mmCIF file of C-alpha atoms in Angstrom:
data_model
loop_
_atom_site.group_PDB
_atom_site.id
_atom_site.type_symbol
_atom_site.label_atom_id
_atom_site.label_comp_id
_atom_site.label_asym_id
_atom_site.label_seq_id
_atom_site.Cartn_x
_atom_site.Cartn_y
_atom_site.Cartn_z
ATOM 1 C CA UNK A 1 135.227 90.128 30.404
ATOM 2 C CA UNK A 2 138.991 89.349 30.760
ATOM 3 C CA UNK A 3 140.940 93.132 29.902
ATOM 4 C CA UNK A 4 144.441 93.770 29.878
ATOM 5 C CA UNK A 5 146.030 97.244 30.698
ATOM 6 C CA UNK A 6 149.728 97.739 29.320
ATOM 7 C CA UNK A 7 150.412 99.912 32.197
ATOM 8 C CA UNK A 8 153.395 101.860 34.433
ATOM 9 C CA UNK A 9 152.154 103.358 37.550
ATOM 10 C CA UNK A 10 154.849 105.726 36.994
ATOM 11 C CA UNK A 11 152.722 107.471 33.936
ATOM 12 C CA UNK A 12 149.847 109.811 34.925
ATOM 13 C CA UNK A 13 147.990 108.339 31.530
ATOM 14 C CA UNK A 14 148.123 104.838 33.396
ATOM 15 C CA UNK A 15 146.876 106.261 36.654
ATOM 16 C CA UNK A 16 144.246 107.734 34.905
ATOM 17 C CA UNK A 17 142.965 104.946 33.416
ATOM 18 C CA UNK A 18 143.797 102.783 36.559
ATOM 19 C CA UNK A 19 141.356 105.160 38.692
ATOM 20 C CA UNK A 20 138.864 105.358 36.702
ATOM 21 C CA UNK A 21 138.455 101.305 36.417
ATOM 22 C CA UNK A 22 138.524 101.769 40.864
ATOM 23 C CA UNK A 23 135.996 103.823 40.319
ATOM 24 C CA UNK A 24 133.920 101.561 37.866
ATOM 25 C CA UNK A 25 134.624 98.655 39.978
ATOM 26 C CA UNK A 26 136.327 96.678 37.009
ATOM 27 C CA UNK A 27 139.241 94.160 37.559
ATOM 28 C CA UNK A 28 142.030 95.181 34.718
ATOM 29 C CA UNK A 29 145.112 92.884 34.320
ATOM 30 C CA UNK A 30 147.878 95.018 33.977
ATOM 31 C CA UNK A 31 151.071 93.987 32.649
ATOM 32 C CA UNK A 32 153.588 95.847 33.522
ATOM 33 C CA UNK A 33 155.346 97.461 30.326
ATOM 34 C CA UNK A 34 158.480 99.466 30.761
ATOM 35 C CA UNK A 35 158.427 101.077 27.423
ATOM 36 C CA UNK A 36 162.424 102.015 28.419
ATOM 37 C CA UNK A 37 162.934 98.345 27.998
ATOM 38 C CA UNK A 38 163.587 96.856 24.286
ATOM 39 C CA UNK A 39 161.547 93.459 25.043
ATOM 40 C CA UNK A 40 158.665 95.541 26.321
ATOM 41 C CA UNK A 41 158.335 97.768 23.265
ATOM 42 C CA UNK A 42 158.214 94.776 21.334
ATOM 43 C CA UNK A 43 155.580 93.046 22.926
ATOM 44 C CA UNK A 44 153.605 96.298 23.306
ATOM 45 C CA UNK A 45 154.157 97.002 19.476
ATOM 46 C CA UNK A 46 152.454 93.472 18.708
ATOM 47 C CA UNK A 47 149.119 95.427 19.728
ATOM 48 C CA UNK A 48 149.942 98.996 19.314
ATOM 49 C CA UNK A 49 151.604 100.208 16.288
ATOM 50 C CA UNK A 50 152.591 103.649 18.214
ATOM 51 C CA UNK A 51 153.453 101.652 21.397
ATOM 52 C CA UNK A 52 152.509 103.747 23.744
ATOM 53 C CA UNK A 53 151.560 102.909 27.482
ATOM 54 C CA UNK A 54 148.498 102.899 28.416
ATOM 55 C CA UNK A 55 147.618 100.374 25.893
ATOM 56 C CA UNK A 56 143.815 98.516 26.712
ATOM 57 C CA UNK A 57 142.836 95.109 24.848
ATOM 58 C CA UNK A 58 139.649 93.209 25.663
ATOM 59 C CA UNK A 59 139.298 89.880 25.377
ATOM 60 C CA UNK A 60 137.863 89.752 21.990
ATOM 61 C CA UNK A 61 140.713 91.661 20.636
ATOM 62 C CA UNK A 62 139.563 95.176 20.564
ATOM 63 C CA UNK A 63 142.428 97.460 21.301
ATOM 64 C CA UNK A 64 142.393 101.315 22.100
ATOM 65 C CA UNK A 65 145.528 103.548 23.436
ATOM 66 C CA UNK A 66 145.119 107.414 23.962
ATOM 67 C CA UNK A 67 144.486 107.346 28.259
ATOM 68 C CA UNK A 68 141.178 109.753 27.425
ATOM 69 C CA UNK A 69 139.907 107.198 24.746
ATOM 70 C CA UNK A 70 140.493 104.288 27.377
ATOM 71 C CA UNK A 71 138.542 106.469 29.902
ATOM 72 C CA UNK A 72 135.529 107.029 27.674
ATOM 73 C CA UNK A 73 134.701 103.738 26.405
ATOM 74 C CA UNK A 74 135.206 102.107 29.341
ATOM 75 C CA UNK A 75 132.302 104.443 31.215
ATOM 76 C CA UNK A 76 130.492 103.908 28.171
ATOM 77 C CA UNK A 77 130.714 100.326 27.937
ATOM 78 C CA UNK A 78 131.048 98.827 31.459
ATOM 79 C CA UNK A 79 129.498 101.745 33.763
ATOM 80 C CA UNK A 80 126.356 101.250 35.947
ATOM 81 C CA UNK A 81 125.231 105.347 35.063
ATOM 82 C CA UNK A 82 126.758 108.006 33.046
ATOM 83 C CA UNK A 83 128.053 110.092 36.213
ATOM 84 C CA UNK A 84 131.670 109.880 35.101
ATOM 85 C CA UNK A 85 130.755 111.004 31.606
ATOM 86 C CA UNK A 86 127.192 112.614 31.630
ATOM 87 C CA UNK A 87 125.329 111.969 28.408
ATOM 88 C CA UNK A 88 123.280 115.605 28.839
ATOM 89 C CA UNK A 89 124.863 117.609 25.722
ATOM 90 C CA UNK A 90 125.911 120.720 28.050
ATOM 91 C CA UNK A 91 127.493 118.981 30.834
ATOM 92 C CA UNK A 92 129.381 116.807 28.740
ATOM 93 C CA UNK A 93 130.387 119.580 26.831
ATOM 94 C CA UNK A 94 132.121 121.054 30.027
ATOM 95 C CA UNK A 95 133.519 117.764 30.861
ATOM 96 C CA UNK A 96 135.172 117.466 27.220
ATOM 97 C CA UNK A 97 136.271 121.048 27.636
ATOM 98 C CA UNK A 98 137.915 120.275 30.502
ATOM 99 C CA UNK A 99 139.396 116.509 28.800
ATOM 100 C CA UNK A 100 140.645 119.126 26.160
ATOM 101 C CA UNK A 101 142.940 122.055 28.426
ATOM 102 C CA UNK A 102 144.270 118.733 30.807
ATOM 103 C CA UNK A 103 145.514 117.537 27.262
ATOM 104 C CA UNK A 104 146.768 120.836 25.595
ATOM 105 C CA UNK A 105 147.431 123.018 28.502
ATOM 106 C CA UNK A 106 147.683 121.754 31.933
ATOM 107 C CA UNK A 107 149.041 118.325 31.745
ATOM 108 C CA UNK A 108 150.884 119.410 28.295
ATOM 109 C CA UNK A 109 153.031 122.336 30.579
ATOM 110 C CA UNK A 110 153.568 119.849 33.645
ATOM 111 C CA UNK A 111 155.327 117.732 31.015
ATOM 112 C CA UNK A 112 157.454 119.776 29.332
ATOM 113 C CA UNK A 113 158.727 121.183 32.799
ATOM 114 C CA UNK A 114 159.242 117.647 34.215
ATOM 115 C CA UNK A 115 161.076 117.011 30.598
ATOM 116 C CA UNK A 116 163.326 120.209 31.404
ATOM 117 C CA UNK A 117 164.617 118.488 34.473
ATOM 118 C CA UNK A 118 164.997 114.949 33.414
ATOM 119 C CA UNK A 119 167.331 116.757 30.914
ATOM 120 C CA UNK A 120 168.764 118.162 33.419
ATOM 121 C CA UNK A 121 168.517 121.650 33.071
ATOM 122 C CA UNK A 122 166.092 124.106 34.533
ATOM 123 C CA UNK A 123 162.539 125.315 33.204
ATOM 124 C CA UNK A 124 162.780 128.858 30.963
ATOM 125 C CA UNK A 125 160.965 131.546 32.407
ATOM 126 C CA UNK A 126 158.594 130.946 29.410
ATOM 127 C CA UNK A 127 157.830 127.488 30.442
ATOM 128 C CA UNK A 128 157.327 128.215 33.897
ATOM 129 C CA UNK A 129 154.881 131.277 32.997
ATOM 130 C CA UNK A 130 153.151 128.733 31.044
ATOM 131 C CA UNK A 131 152.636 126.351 33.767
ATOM 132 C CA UNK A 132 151.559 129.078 36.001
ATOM 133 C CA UNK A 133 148.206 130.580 33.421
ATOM 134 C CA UNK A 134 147.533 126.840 33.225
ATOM 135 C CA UNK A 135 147.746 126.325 37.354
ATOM 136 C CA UNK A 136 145.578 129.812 37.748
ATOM 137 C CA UNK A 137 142.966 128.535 35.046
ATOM 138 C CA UNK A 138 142.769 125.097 37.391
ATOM 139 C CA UNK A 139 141.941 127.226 40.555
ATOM 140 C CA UNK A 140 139.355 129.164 38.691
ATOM 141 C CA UNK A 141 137.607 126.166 37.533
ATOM 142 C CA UNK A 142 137.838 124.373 41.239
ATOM 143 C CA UNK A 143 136.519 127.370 42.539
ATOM 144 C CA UNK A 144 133.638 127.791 40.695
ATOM 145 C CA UNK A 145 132.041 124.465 40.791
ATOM 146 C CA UNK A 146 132.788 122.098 43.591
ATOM 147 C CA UNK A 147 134.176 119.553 41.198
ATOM 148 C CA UNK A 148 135.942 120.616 37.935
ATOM 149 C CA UNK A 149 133.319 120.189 35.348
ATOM 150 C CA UNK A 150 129.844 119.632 37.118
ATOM 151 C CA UNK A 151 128.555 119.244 40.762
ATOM 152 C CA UNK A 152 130.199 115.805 40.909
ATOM 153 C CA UNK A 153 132.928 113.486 40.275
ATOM 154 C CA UNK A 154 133.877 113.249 36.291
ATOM 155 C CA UNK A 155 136.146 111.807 34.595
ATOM 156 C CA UNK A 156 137.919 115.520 34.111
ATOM 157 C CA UNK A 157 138.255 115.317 38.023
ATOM 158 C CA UNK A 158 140.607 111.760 37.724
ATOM 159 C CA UNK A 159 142.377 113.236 34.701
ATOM 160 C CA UNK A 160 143.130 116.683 36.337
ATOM 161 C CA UNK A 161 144.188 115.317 39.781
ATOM 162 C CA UNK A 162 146.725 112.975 37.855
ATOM 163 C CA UNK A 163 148.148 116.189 35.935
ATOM 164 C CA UNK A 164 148.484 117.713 39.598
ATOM 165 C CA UNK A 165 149.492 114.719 41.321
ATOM 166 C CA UNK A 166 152.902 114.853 38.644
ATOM 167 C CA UNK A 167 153.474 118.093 40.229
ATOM 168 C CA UNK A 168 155.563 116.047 42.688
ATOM 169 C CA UNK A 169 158.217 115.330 39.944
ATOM 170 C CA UNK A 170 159.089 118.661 41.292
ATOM 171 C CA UNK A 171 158.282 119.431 44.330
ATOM 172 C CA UNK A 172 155.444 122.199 42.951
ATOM 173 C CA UNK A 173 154.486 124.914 45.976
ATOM 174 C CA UNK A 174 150.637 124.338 45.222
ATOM 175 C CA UNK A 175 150.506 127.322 48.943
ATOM 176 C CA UNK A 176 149.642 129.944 45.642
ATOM 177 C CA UNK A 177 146.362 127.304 45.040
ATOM 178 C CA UNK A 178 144.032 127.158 48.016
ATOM 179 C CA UNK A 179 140.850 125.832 45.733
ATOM 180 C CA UNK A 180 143.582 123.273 44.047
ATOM 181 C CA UNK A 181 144.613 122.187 47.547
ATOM 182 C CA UNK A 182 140.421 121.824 48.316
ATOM 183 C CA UNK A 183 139.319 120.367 45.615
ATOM 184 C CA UNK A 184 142.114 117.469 45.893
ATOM 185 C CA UNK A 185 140.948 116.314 48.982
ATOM 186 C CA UNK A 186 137.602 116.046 47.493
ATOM 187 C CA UNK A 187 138.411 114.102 44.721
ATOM 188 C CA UNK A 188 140.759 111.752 46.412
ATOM 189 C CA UNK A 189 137.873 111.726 48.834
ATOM 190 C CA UNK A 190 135.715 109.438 46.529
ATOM 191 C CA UNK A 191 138.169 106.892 46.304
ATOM 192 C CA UNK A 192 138.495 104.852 49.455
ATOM 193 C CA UNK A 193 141.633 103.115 48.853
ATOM 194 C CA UNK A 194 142.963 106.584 47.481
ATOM 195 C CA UNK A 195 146.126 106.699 49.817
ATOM 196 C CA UNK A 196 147.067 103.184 49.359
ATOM 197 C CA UNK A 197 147.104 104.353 45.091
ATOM 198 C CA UNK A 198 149.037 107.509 46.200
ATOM 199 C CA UNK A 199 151.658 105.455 48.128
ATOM 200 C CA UNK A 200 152.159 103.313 45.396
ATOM 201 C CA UNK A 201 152.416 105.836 42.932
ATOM 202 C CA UNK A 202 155.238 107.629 44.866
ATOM 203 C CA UNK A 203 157.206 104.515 45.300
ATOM 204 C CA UNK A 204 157.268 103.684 41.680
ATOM 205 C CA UNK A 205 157.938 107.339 40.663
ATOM 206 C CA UNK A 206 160.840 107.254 43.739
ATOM 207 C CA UNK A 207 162.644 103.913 41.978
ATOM 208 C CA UNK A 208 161.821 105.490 38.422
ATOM 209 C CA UNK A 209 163.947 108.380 39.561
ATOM 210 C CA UNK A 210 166.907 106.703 41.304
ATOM 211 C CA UNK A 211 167.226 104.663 38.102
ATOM 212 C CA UNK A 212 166.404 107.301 35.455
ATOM 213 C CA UNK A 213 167.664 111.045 36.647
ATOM 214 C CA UNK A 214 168.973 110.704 40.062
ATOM 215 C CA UNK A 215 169.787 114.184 39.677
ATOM 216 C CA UNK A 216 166.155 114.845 40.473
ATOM 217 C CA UNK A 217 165.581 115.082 44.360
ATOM 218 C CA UNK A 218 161.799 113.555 43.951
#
């Protein structure tokens, strides 16, 4: 099946949903969509009323957006087992408890500090407390299992390390995190090509910067 991602490495969403298809072994076309760019948004908004990247469409025209939607349907649809997104009731429970805080909590407070400093001011005390109980929840879930949701890789694992890999927006001190720092390396573990990804990641996010908020030593 021919499947098109509307994608910017630059967006943890988009490396989300990039990783998991590595880890599914599907071949996505992505087109590149800068949704800073006016002819972008319009061809994005031919598909995707809320234009917003990423944006998946399969060759028979079915279209999703929402990065955890993506993530879900293609497991459900195109994966060999159910590992990524276990269909026992009480692990995937875990899993979509863990979907849920990356979504309201961790990723959410990553964001609205890297917003801060795009604006260019500096993170309230509030905000940075926030981050902090969200960080601290992290290292209690990495410690307690070996992966963040069950014994193995799920997709909470991708979606997690792509909230901490934003981290480097601004220059986060994860020293405070020793289970963070573990479980990383275990996660990017199961992707071969994982450094390659990372590499490419941090020279799109470098340009992004230059061009964007140079103010922001990334």
């Amino acid at each position: 099946a021919k499947m098109e991602l509307y994608s910017d490495i630059v967006s943890p969403p988009c490396q989300n949903v990039l990783l998991v298809a590595k880890k599914l072994g599907i071949a996505l076309n992505t087109k590149k969509t800068n949704i800073m760019d006016a002819a972008d948004v319009a061809e994005l908004t031919k598909v995707n009323p809320q234009h917003l990247i990423p944006t998946f469409v399969e060759d028979d025209g079915h279209v999703i957006w929402e990065s955890y939607a993506i993530a879900i349907y293609l497991v459900e649809k195109y994966g060999q087992d159910d590992a990524l997104y276990p269909k026992d009731p009480k692990v995937r429970s875990i899993v979509n408890q863990r979907l849920f805080f990356d979504i309201g909590t961790l990723y959410k407070n990553i964001l609205a500090n890297i917003d801060v400093l795009i604006e260019k001011q500096q993170p309230s005390a509030e905000l940075r407390g926030k981050l902090e109980q969200a960080l601290d929840l992290t290292e209690k879930f990495v410690t307690e299992c070996r992966f963040v949701a069950a014994d193995h890789l799920t997709l909470a694992d991708i979606f997690m390390l792509g909230s901490i890999t934003a981290l480097e927006w601004f220059r986060y001190d994860l020293e405070r995190y020793p289970g963070i720092r573990g479980w990383v390396e275990r996660v990017t573990a199961q992707f071969p090509d994982y450094s390659d990804f990372h590499k490419e990641i941090r020279e799109a996010t470098k340009q992004y910067v230059a061009t964007h908020c140079p103010h922001l030593e990334y």
